[in-house]
């Protein structure tokens, strides 16, 4: 799995490098047309810095709370991954992730890549945001598909070994029950194989989903860290805290279903929790040389947001919502299915409303 994650990161780095190289040679438009969005009546560098420090701790805490809620509530029977309440909560969180891609990340990419600070050719002549998001979704499908295919090849051999071992044990204990014992062993082996395939899919979903969230979180933090507008930062802190809690719940539910060990859970919780604060720190450090309306900043942020949007939209629709709603549990229980749809709409609707402030 680390191989595929590494390939994604390498591809992102290559895209980032190419865009940076091209954007450095782009002609700039007039300063009047490209005045910074952070300038104006509410511009206070010292006040903004205080708010950004507060934001670092608030977002770190809210991120940890959000992602840890599903992981540390397994002792509550009602919140067990096999329970109905967990299914409804996961549907709500999936709606949050879906709205994050469509209502937060993609509009930000549109705003960046269609900015008047960029030249008309080629940025205003072609819908780069949707094109990049489409390619990102297809690439995510490729990673998902190849990962499953690669690891599924190891499952039949493991399953057959389990079948043989179980059959021998049954033969030694019951000489007259060979046929029945063999059938039972095959059945048990088949169940183990199915469970292993499902667990593998959960793990692929958790890791790829976290990758998309991390990319978007760094961009969000970078933008806030570079801002010197307290009037913009204040509502952003509250909106992003709620955003991180609900998004973290969605990712935490996927991590819980992936059944990772303590070490891997800790790593994934750590990276989700620190990426937005890290982006803010990075933005503060680059604030002297970072210009939010420079072609380089607009193109890099716009492309990264488009990549993240395509990834999040694919994961939310295909791996989370479609996988659950087309599964045996919801298909066999219409009432639970209806409540899950209500939860999806509430999650997506609530996150859409937050787009007013963030």
Coordinates of C-alpha atoms in Angstrom, one line a residue:
X1 CA 0.0 0.0 0.0
X2 CA 2.9 2.4 0.8
X3 CA 4.1 1.9 -2.8
X4 CA 0.8 3.3 -4.2
X5 CA 0.7 6.1 -1.8
X6 CA 4.3 7.0 -2.7
X7 CA 3.3 7.0 -6.4
X8 CA 0.5 9.4 -5.7
X9 CA 2.8 11.7 -3.8
X10 CA 5.5 11.5 -6.5
X11 CA 2.9 12.4 -9.2
X12 CA 1.6 15.4 -7.1
X13 CA 5.2 16.6 -6.7
X14 CA 5.9 16.4 -10.4
X15 CA 2.6 18.3 -11.2
X16 CA 3.5 20.9 -8.6
X17 CA 7.0 21.3 -10.0
X18 CA 5.8 21.7 -13.6
X19 CA 3.1 24.2 -12.6
X20 CA 5.7 26.2 -10.6
X21 CA 8.1 26.3 -13.5
X22 CA 5.4 27.4 -16.0
X23 CA 3.8 30.0 -13.7
X24 CA 7.1 31.7 -13.1
X25 CA 7.2 32.7 -16.8
X26 CA 3.6 34.0 -16.9
X27 CA 3.1 37.7 -17.6
X28 CA 1.6 39.6 -14.7
X29 CA -1.5 41.8 -15.1
X30 CA -1.8 45.3 -13.7
X31 CA -1.5 45.8 -9.9
X32 CA -4.8 47.6 -9.8
X33 CA -6.6 44.6 -11.3
X34 CA -4.8 42.2 -9.0
X35 CA -5.0 44.0 -5.6
X36 CA -4.7 41.6 -2.7
X37 CA -8.0 40.3 -1.3
X38 CA -6.5 40.8 2.2
X39 CA -6.0 44.5 1.8
X40 CA -8.7 47.1 2.7
X41 CA -10.4 48.4 5.8
X42 CA -9.8 45.3 7.9
X43 CA -6.1 44.9 7.7
X44 CA -4.1 44.4 11.0
X45 CA -1.0 42.3 10.9
X46 CA -0.6 41.9 14.6
X47 CA -4.2 41.1 15.3
X48 CA -4.2 38.6 12.5
X49 CA -1.2 36.9 13.9
X50 CA -2.9 36.5 17.3
X51 CA -5.9 35.0 15.7
X52 CA -3.8 32.6 13.6
X53 CA -2.0 31.3 16.7
X54 CA -5.5 30.7 18.3
X55 CA -6.6 29.0 15.1
X56 CA -3.6 26.6 15.2
X57 CA -4.6 25.3 18.7
X58 CA -8.3 25.3 18.0
X59 CA -8.0 23.4 14.7
X60 CA -5.6 20.9 16.2
X61 CA -8.0 20.2 19.1
X62 CA -11.1 20.0 16.9
X63 CA -9.3 17.7 14.4
X64 CA -8.3 15.3 17.1
X65 CA -11.7 15.3 18.6
X66 CA -13.4 14.6 15.3
X67 CA -11.2 11.8 14.2
X68 CA -11.0 10.2 17.6
X69 CA -14.8 10.1 18.3
X70 CA -15.4 7.0 16.1
X71 CA -12.2 5.3 17.2
X72 CA -12.7 5.6 21.0
X73 CA -16.4 5.0 21.1
X74 CA -16.2 1.3 20.1
X75 CA -16.9 0.4 23.8
X76 CA -20.4 1.8 23.4
X77 CA -22.6 -1.1 21.9
X78 CA -24.8 1.3 19.9
X79 CA -21.7 2.7 18.1
X80 CA -20.2 -0.7 17.1
X81 CA -19.3 -0.7 13.4
X82 CA -21.9 -3.5 12.9
X83 CA -24.7 -1.4 14.6
X84 CA -27.4 0.6 12.9
X85 CA -26.4 3.9 14.6
X86 CA -22.9 3.6 13.2
X87 CA -24.2 3.2 9.7
X88 CA -26.3 6.3 10.0
X89 CA -23.4 8.3 11.5
X90 CA -21.1 7.1 8.7
X91 CA -23.7 8.2 6.2
X92 CA -23.8 11.7 7.8
X93 CA -20.0 11.9 7.7
X94 CA -20.0 10.7 4.1
X95 CA -22.3 13.5 3.2
X96 CA -19.9 15.9 4.9
X97 CA -17.0 14.6 2.8
X98 CA -19.1 14.8 -0.4
X99 CA -20.1 18.5 0.3
X100 CA -16.4 19.3 1.2
X101 CA -15.4 18.3 -2.3
X102 CA -18.2 20.0 -4.2
X103 CA -19.0 23.0 -2.1
X104 CA -15.6 23.9 -0.6
X105 CA -12.7 22.6 -2.5
X106 CA -13.9 22.8 -6.1
X107 CA -15.2 26.4 -5.8
X108 CA -11.9 27.5 -4.3
X109 CA -10.1 25.9 -7.3
X110 CA -12.5 27.7 -9.8
X111 CA -11.8 31.0 -8.0
X112 CA -8.1 30.6 -8.2
X113 CA -7.8 29.3 -11.8
X114 CA -10.3 31.9 -13.2
X115 CA -8.8 34.8 -11.3
X116 CA -8.3 38.1 -13.3
X117 CA -4.7 37.9 -12.0
X118 CA -4.1 35.1 -14.5
X119 CA -3.7 35.8 -18.2
X120 CA -6.6 35.1 -20.5
X121 CA -4.7 32.4 -22.4
X122 CA -4.9 29.6 -21.4
X123 CA -6.6 29.9 -18.0
X124 CA -9.8 31.7 -19.0
X125 CA -10.2 29.7 -22.2
X126 CA -10.4 26.2 -20.8
X127 CA -12.1 24.7 -17.6
X128 CA -9.0 23.5 -15.9
X129 CA -10.6 22.9 -12.6
X130 CA -13.1 20.3 -13.8
X131 CA -10.5 18.7 -16.2
X132 CA -8.0 18.2 -13.4
X133 CA -10.7 17.0 -11.0
X134 CA -11.8 14.5 -13.6
X135 CA -8.3 13.2 -14.2
X136 CA -7.8 13.0 -10.4
X137 CA -10.9 10.9 -10.0
X138 CA -9.8 8.5 -12.7
X139 CA -6.3 8.3 -11.2
X140 CA -7.9 7.5 -7.8
X141 CA -9.9 4.8 -9.4
X142 CA -6.7 3.4 -10.9
X143 CA -5.0 3.4 -7.5
X144 CA -8.0 1.8 -5.9
X145 CA -8.3 -0.9 -8.6
X146 CA -4.6 -1.8 -8.8
X147 CA -4.3 -2.0 -5.0
X148 CA -7.2 -4.3 -4.7
X149 CA -6.0 -6.5 -7.6
X150 CA -2.5 -6.7 -6.2
X151 CA -3.5 -7.8 -2.7
X152 CA -6.3 -10.0 -3.8
X153 CA -3.8 -12.3 -5.5
X154 CA -2.4 -13.2 -2.1
X155 CA -5.8 -14.1 -0.6
X156 CA -6.6 -17.4 -2.4
X157 CA -3.3 -19.0 -1.4
X158 CA -3.8 -18.0 2.2
X159 CA -7.3 -19.2 2.1
X160 CA -6.4 -22.6 0.6
X161 CA -3.7 -23.1 3.3
X162 CA -6.4 -22.5 5.9
X163 CA -8.7 -25.0 4.2
X164 CA -6.0 -27.7 4.1
X165 CA -5.1 -27.2 7.8
X166 CA -8.7 -27.2 8.9
X167 CA -9.5 -30.4 6.9
X168 CA -6.5 -32.3 8.4
X169 CA -7.6 -31.3 11.9
X170 CA -11.1 -32.6 11.2
X171 CA -9.8 -35.8 9.7
X172 CA -7.7 -36.6 12.8
X173 CA -10.5 -35.9 15.1
X174 CA -13.3 -37.6 13.1
X175 CA -12.3 -40.3 10.6
X176 CA -15.9 -40.9 9.5
X177 CA -16.7 -37.2 8.9
X178 CA -14.2 -36.4 6.1
X179 CA -16.7 -35.1 3.6
X180 CA -18.6 -33.0 6.0
X181 CA -15.4 -31.7 7.5
X182 CA -14.0 -30.7 4.1
X183 CA -17.1 -28.9 3.1
X184 CA -17.1 -27.0 6.4
X185 CA -13.4 -26.1 6.0
X186 CA -14.1 -24.8 2.5
X187 CA -17.0 -22.7 3.7
X188 CA -14.9 -21.3 6.6
X189 CA -12.1 -20.5 4.2
X190 CA -14.5 -18.8 1.8
X191 CA -15.8 -16.6 4.7
X192 CA -12.2 -15.7 5.7
X193 CA -11.4 -14.8 2.1
X194 CA -14.5 -12.6 1.8
X195 CA -13.7 -10.9 5.1
X196 CA -10.1 -10.3 4.0
X197 CA -11.2 -8.7 0.8
X198 CA -13.6 -6.4 2.6
X199 CA -10.9 -5.5 5.1
X200 CA -8.5 -4.7 2.3
X201 CA -11.0 -2.4 0.7
X202 CA -11.6 -0.6 4.0
X203 CA -7.9 0.0 4.3
X204 CA -7.5 1.3 0.7
X205 CA -10.4 3.7 1.3
X206 CA -9.0 5.0 4.6
X207 CA -5.5 5.7 3.2
X208 CA -6.6 7.3 -0.1
X209 CA -9.3 9.4 1.6
X210 CA -6.8 10.7 4.1
X211 CA -4.5 11.6 1.3
X212 CA -7.2 13.8 -0.3
X213 CA -8.1 15.4 3.0
X214 CA -4.4 16.2 3.8
X215 CA -3.8 17.9 0.5
X216 CA -6.8 20.1 0.9
X217 CA -6.0 20.8 4.6
X218 CA -2.5 22.1 3.8
X219 CA -4.0 24.5 1.2
X220 CA -6.6 25.8 3.6
X221 CA -4.0 26.3 6.3
X222 CA -1.6 28.1 3.9
X223 CA -4.3 30.5 2.8
X224 CA -5.2 31.4 6.4
X225 CA -1.6 31.7 7.5
X226 CA -0.9 34.2 4.7
X227 CA -3.9 36.3 5.5
X228 CA -3.6 39.6 7.4
X229 CA -7.3 40.3 7.5
X230 CA -8.8 39.6 11.0
X231 CA -12.3 40.1 9.7
X232 CA -11.8 37.1 7.4
X233 CA -9.9 34.9 9.9
X234 CA -12.5 35.2 12.8
X235 CA -15.4 33.4 11.0
X236 CA -13.0 31.0 9.4
X237 CA -11.8 29.7 12.7
X238 CA -15.3 28.7 13.8
X239 CA -16.3 27.3 10.4
X240 CA -13.1 25.3 10.0
X241 CA -13.4 23.9 13.5
X242 CA -16.8 22.4 12.7
X243 CA -15.5 21.4 9.3
X244 CA -12.6 19.4 10.9
X245 CA -14.8 17.7 13.5
X246 CA -17.3 16.4 10.9
X247 CA -14.6 15.5 8.3
X248 CA -12.6 13.8 11.0
X249 CA -15.6 11.7 12.0
X250 CA -15.9 10.5 8.4
X251 CA -12.2 9.6 8.2
X252 CA -12.3 8.1 11.8
X253 CA -15.1 5.8 10.8
X254 CA -13.1 4.5 7.8
X255 CA -10.0 4.0 10.0
X256 CA -12.1 2.1 12.5
X257 CA -13.5 -0.2 9.8
X258 CA -10.0 -0.8 8.5
X259 CA -9.2 -2.4 11.8
X260 CA -5.6 -1.0 11.9
X261 CA -3.3 -1.6 14.9
X262 CA -2.6 1.1 17.4
X263 CA 0.5 2.3 15.7
X264 CA -1.1 2.8 12.3
X265 CA -4.2 4.4 13.8
X266 CA -1.9 6.8 15.7
X267 CA 0.0 7.8 12.5
X268 CA -3.3 8.5 10.6
X269 CA -4.7 10.5 13.5
X270 CA -1.5 12.5 13.8
X271 CA -1.3 13.4 10.1
X272 CA -5.0 14.4 9.9
X273 CA -4.7 16.5 13.0
X274 CA -1.6 18.4 12.2
X275 CA -1.9 19.2 8.5
X276 CA -4.1 22.3 8.8
X277 CA -2.1 23.8 11.7
X278 CA 1.1 23.0 9.7
X279 CA -0.3 24.8 6.7
X280 CA -1.1 27.9 8.9
X281 CA 2.5 27.8 10.3
X282 CA 3.8 27.5 6.7
X283 CA 1.6 30.4 5.6
X284 CA 2.9 32.6 8.5
X285 CA 6.5 31.8 7.6
X286 CA 5.9 32.5 3.9
X287 CA 3.8 35.6 4.4
X288 CA 6.6 38.0 3.6
X289 CA 7.3 36.4 0.2
X290 CA 3.9 34.8 -0.4
X291 CA 1.4 36.9 -2.5
X292 CA -2.1 35.5 -2.6
X293 CA -2.8 36.9 -6.0
X294 CA 0.5 36.0 -7.7
X295 CA 0.2 33.6 -10.7
X296 CA 2.3 31.0 -8.9
X297 CA 0.2 31.0 -5.8
X298 CA -3.1 30.9 -7.7
X299 CA -2.1 28.1 -10.0
X300 CA -0.5 25.9 -7.4
X301 CA -3.4 26.3 -5.0
X302 CA -6.0 25.9 -7.8
X303 CA -4.5 22.8 -9.1
X304 CA -4.0 21.2 -5.7
X305 CA -7.6 22.0 -4.8
X306 CA -8.8 20.5 -8.1
X307 CA -6.9 17.3 -7.5
X308 CA -8.3 17.1 -3.9
X309 CA -11.8 17.7 -5.2
X310 CA -11.7 14.9 -7.7
X311 CA -10.3 12.5 -5.1
X312 CA -12.8 13.4 -2.4
X313 CA -15.8 13.3 -4.8
X314 CA -14.8 9.9 -6.0
X315 CA -14.2 8.5 -2.5
X316 CA -17.4 9.9 -1.2
X317 CA -19.6 8.7 -4.0
X318 CA -18.0 5.4 -5.0
X319 CA -16.2 4.0 -1.9
X320 CA -18.4 5.4 0.9
X321 CA -21.9 6.1 -0.3
X322 CA -22.3 3.6 -3.2
X323 CA -20.5 0.9 -1.3
X324 CA -22.8 1.2 1.7
X325 CA -26.1 1.8 0.0
X326 CA -25.6 -1.0 -2.5
X327 CA -24.4 -3.3 0.2
X328 CA -26.5 -6.2 1.6
X329 CA -27.3 -4.5 4.9
X330 CA -29.0 -1.4 3.6
X331 CA -30.5 -3.2 0.6
X332 CA -32.3 -5.6 2.9
X333 CA -33.6 -2.9 5.3
X334 CA -35.5 -0.1 3.6
X335 CA -36.2 1.8 6.8
X336 CA -32.5 1.9 7.7
X337 CA -31.7 2.9 4.1
X338 CA -34.2 5.9 4.3
X339 CA -32.7 7.1 7.6
X340 CA -29.2 6.8 6.1
X341 CA -30.3 9.0 3.2
X342 CA -31.7 11.6 5.6
X343 CA -28.3 11.5 7.4
X344 CA -26.4 12.0 4.1
X345 CA -28.6 15.0 3.2
X346 CA -28.2 16.5 6.6
X347 CA -24.4 16.1 6.5
X348 CA -24.1 17.5 2.9
X349 CA -26.6 20.3 3.7
X350 CA -24.9 21.4 6.9
X351 CA -21.4 21.4 5.2
X352 CA -22.9 23.3 2.3
X353 CA -24.2 26.0 4.6
X354 CA -20.7 26.4 6.1
X355 CA -19.5 27.4 2.6
X356 CA -21.0 30.8 3.4
X357 CA -18.1 31.5 5.8
X358 CA -15.4 29.1 4.7

